[in-house]
PDB file of C-alpha atoms in Angstrom:
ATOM      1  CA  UNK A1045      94.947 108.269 115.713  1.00 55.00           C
ATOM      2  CA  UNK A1046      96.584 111.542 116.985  1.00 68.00           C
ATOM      3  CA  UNK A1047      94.710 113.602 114.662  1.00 65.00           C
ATOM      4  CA  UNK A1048      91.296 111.987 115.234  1.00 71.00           C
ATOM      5  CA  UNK A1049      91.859 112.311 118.963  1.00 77.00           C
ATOM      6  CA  UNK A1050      92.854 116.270 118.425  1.00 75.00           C
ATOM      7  CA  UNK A1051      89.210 116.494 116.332  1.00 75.00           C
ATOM      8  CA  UNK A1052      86.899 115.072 119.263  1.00 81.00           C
ATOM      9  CA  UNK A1053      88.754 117.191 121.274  1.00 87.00           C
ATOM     10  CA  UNK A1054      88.469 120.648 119.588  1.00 86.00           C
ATOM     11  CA  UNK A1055      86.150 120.034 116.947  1.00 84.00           C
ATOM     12  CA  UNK A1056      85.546 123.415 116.167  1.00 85.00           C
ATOM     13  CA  UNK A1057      90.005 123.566 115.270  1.00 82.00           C
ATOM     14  CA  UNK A1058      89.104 121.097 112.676  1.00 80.00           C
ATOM     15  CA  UNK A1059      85.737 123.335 111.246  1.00 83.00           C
ATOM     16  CA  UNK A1060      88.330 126.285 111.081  1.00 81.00           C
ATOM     17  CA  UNK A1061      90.793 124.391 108.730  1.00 80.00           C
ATOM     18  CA  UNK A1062      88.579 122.437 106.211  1.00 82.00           C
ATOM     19  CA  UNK A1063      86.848 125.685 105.621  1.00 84.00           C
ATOM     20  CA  UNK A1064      87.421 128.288 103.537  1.00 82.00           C
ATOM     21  CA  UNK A1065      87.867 132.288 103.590  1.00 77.00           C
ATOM     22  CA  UNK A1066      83.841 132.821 103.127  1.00 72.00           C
ATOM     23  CA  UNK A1067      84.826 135.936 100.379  1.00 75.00           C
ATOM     24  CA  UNK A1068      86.795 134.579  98.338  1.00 77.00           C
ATOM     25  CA  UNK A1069      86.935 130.724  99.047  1.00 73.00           C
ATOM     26  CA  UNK A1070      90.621 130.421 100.002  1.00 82.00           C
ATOM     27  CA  UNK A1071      92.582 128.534 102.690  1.00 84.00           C
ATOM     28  CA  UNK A1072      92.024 130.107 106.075  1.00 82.00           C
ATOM     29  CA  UNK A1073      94.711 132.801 106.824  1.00 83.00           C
ATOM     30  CA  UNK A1074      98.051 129.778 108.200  1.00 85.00           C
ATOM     31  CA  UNK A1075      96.327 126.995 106.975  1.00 84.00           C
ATOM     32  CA  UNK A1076      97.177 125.064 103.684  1.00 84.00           C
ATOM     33  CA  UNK A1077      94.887 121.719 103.316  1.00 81.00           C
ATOM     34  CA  UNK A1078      95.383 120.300 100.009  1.00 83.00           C
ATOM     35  CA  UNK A1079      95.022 116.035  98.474  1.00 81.00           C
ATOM     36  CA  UNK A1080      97.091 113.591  99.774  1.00 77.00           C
ATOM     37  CA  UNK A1081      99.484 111.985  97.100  1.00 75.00           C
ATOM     38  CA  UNK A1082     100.481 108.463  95.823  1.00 75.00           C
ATOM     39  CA  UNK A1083      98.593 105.067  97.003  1.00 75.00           C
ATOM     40  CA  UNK A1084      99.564 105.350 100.997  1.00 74.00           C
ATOM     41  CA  UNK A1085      97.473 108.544 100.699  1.00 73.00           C
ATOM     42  CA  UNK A1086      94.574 106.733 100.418  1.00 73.00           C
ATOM     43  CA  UNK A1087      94.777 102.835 101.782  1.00 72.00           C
ATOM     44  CA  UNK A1088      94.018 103.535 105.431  1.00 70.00           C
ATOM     45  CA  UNK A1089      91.970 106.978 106.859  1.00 67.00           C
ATOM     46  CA  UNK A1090      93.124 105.705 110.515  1.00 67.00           C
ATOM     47  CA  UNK A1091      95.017 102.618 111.145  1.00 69.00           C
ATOM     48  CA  UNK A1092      91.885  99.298 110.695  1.00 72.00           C
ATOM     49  CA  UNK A1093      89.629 101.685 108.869  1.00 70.00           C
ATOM     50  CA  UNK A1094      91.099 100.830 105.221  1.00 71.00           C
ATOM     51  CA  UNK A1095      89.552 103.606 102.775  1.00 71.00           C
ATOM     52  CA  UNK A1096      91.439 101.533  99.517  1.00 76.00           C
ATOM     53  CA  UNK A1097      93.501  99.232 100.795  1.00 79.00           C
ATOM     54  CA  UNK A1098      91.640  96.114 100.130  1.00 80.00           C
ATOM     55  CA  UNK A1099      90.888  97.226  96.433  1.00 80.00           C
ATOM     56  CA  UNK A1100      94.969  97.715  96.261  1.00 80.00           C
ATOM     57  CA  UNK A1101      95.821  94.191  98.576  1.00 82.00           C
ATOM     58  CA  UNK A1102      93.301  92.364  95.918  1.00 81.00           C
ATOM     59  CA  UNK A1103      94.887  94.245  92.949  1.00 79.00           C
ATOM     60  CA  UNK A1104      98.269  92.857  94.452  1.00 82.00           C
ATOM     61  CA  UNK A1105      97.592  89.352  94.120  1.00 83.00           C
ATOM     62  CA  UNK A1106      96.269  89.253  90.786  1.00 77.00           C
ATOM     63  CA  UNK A1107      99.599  91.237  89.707  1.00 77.00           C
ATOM     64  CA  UNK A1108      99.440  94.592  90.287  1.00 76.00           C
ATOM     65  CA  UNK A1109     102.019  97.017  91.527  1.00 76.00           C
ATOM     66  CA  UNK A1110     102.536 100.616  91.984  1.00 74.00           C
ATOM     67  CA  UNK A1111     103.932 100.734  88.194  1.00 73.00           C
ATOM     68  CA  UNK A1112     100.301  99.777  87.321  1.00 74.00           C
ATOM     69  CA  UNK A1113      98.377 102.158  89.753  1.00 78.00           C
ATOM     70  CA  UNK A1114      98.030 106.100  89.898  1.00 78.00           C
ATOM     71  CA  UNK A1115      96.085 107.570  92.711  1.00 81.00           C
ATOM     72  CA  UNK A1116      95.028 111.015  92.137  1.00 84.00           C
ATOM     73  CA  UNK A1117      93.566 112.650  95.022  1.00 84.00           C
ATOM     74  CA  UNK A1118      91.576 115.867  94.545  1.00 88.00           C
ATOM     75  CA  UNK A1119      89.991 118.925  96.710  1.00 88.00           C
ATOM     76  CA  UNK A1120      86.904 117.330  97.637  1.00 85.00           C
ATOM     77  CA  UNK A1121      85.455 120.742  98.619  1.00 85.00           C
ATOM     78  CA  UNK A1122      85.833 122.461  95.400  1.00 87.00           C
ATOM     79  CA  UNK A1123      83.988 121.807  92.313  1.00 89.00           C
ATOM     80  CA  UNK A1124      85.801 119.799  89.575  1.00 92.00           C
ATOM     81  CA  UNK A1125      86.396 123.472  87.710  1.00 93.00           C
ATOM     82  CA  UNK A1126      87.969 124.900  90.695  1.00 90.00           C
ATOM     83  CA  UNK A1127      90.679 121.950  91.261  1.00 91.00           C
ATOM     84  CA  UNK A1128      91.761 122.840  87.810  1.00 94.00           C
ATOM     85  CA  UNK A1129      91.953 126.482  88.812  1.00 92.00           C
ATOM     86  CA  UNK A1130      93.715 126.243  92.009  1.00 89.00           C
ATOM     87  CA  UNK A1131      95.285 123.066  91.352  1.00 91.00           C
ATOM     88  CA  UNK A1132      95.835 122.355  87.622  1.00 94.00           C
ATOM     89  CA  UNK A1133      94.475 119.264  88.331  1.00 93.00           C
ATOM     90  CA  UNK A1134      92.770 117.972  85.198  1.00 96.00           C
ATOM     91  CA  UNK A1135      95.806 119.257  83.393  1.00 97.00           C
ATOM     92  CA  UNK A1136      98.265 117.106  85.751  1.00 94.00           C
ATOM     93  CA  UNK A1137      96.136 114.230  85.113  1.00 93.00           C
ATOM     94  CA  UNK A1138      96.218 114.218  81.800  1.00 95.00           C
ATOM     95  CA  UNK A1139     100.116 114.078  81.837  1.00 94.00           C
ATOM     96  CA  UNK A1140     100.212 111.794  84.626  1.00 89.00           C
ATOM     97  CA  UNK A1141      98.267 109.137  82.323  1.00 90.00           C
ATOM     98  CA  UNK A1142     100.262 109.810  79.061  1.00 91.00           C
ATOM     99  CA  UNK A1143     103.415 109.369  81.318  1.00 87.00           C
ATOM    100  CA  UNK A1144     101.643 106.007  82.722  1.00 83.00           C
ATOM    101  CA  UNK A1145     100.628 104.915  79.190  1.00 85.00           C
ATOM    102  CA  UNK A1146     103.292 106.329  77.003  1.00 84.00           C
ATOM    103  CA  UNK A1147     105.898 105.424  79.102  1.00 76.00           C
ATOM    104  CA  UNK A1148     104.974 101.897  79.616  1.00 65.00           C
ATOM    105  CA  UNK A1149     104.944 101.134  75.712  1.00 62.00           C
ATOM    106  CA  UNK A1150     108.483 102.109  75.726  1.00 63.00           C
ATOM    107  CA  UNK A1151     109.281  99.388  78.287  1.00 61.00           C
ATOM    108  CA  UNK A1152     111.769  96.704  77.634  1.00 58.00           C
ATOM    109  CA  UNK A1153     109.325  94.111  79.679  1.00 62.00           C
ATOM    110  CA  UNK A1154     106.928  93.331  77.845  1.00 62.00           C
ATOM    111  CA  UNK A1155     104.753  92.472  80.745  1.00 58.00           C
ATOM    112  CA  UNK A1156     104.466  96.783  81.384  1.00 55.00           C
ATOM    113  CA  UNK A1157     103.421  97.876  78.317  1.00 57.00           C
ATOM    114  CA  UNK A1158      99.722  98.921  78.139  1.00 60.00           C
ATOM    115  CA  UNK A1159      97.599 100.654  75.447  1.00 72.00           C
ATOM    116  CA  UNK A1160      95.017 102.591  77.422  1.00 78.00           C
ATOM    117  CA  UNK A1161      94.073 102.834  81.348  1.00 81.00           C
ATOM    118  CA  UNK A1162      90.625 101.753  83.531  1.00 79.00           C
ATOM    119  CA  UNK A1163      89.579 103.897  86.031  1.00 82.00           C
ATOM    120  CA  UNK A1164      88.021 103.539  89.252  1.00 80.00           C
ATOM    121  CA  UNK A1165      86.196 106.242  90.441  1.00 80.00           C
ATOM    122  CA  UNK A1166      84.509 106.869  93.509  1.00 76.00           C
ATOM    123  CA  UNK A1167      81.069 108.518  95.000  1.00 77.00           C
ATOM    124  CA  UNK A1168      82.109 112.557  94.260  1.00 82.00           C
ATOM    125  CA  UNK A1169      85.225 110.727  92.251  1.00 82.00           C
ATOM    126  CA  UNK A1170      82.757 110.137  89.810  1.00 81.00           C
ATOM    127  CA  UNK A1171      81.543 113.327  88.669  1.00 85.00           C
ATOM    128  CA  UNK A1172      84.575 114.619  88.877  1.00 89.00           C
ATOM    129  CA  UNK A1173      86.002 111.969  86.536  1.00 88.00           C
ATOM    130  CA  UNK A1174      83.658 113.062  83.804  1.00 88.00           C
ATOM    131  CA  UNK A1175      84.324 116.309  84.237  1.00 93.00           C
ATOM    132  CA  UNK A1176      87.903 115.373  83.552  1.00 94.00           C
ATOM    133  CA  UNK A1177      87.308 113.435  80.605  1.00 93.00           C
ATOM    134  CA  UNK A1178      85.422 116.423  78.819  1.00 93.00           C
ATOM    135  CA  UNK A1179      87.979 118.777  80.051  1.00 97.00           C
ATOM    136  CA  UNK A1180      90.893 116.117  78.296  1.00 96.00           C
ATOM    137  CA  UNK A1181      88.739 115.670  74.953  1.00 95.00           C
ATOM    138  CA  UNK A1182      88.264 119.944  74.935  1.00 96.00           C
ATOM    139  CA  UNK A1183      91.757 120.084  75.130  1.00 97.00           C
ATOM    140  CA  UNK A1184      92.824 117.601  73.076  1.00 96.00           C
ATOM    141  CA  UNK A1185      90.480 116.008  70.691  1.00 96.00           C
ATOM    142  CA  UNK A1186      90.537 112.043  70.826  1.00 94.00           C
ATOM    143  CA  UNK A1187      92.144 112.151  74.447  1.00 95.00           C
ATOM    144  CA  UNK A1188      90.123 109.901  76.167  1.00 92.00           C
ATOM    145  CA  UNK A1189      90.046 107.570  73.255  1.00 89.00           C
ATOM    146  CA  UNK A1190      93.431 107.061  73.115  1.00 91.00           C
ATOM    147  CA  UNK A1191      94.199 106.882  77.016  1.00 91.00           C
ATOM    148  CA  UNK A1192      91.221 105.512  78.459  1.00 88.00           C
ATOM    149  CA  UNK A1193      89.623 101.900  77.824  1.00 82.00           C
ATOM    150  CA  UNK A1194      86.846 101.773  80.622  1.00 77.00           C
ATOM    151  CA  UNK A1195      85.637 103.282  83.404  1.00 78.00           C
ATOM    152  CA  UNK A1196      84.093 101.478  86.788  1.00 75.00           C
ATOM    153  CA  UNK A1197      82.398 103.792  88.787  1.00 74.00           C
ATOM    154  CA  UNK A1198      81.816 102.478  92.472  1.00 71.00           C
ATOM    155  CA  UNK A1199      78.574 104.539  94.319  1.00 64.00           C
ATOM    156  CA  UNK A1200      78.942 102.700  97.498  1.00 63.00           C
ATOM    157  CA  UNK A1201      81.303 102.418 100.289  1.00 63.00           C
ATOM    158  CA  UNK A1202      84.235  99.782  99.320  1.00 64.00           C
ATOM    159  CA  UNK A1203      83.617  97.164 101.897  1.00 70.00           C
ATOM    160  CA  UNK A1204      84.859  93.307 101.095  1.00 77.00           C
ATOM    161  CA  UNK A1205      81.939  92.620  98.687  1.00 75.00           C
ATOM    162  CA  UNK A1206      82.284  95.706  96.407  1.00 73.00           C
ATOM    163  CA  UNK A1207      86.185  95.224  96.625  1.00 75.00           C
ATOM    164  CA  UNK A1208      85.272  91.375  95.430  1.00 77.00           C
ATOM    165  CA  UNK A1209      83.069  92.584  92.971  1.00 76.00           C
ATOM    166  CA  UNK A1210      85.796  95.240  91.061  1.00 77.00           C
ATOM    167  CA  UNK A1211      88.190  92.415  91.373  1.00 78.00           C
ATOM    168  CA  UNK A1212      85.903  90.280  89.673  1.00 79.00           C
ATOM    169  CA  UNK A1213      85.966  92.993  86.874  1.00 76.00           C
ATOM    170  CA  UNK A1214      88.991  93.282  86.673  1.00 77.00           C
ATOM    171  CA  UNK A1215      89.578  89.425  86.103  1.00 78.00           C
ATOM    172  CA  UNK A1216      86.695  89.097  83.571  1.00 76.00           C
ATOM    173  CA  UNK A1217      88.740  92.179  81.542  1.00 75.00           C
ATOM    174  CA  UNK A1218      91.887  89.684  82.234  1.00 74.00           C
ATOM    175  CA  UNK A1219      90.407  86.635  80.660  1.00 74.00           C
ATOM    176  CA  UNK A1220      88.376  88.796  78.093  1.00 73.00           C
ATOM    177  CA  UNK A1221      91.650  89.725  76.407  1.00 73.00           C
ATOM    178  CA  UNK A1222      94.963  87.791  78.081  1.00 74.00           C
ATOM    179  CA  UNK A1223      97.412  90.009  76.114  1.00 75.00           C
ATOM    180  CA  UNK A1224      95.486  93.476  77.086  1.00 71.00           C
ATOM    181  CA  UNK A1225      97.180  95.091  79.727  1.00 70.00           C
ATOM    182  CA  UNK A1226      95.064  96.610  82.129  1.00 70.00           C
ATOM    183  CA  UNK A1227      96.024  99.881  84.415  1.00 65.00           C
ATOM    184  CA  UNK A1228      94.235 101.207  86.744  1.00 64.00           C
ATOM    185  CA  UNK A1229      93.622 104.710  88.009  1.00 59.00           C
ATOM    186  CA  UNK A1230      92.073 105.230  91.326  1.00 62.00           C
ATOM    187  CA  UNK A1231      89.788 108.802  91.735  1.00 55.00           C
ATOM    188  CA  UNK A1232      89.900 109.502  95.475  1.00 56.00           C
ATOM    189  CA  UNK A1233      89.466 112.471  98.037  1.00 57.00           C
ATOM    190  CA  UNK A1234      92.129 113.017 100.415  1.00 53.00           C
ATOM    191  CA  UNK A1235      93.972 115.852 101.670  1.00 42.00           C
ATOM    192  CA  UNK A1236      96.714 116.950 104.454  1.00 36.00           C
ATOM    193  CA  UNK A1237      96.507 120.035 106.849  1.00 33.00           C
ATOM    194  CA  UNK A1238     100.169 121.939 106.493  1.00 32.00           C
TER     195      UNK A1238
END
């Protein structure tokens, strides 16, 4: 609440940090602003206005838990490209899933172990996610087919019925195949002013 109180305030202080150095597009000369990390990055933008938090409550009661969920927040004001540049980001993906899938087929419960991931992806998320999924299958041939199962691409704003609806999906990939595993990988903007 603090910081959306310091934006009405001074909006022009909050212009000066999400921008960039108009040569060269770098941070602003004292200001670092990069993705927020792990799922509390992205459940709530201000406290009551949930960003993923009702996709991650619902995920919750059909089983999930943050051993099933990667959030991977990106730079929403660079292209896909220049995330990887500045950020490595594609390339930290890719390990983050093999560590997600890899490591869960060595896993002693059964209950862990998953062949592939799903991933959610999100207005910009989107484009960005195919972008990443070229950049994985350039790099390594046969990536995304042996890492990825599906997709689900949302183009709207998450509100209770689009939440309902992924869940939905989610439980028809359940009862399509009750032994599959299913992981899932939420695509999000998000970011932190240090």
């Amino acid at each position: 609440a603090a910081m959306i109180a310091k934006l009405l305030q001074d909006p022009g202080c909050y212009l000066d940090h999400v921008g960039f150095d108009p040569v060269d597009t770098s941070d602003p000369e004292g200001v670092r602003l990069r993705p927020g990390s792990g799922i509390d990055s992205a459940d709530y933008l201000v406290p009551n206005f949930w960003v993923w938090a009702k996709i991650l409550r619902n995920l919750a009661d059909v089983g999930f838990d943050a051993n099933d969920i990667f959030l991977a927040g990106f730079d929403w004001r660079l292209s896909p490209e220049d995330n990887e540049r500045r950020d490595h980001y594609f390339s930290k993906l890719m390990k983050n899933i093999e560590v997600l899938v890899d490591g869960a087929a060595l896993s002693a419960d059964k209950s862990r172990r998953r062949k592939r991931v799903i991933m959610l992806a999100h207005s910009y998320g989107g484009l960005v996610q195919l972008k990443f999924l070229n950049f994985a299958d350039r790099v390594q041939p046969g990536w995304t087919h042996r890492y990825v199962d599906s997709i689900v691409f949302i183009g709207t704003p998450v509100d209770d019925m689009v939440a309902n609806l992924i869940i939905a999906q989610l439980l028809f990939l359940q009862m399509d195949d009750p032994d599959k595993d299913i992981s899932v990988y939420i695509n999000t903007p998000g970011g932190s002013v240090t």
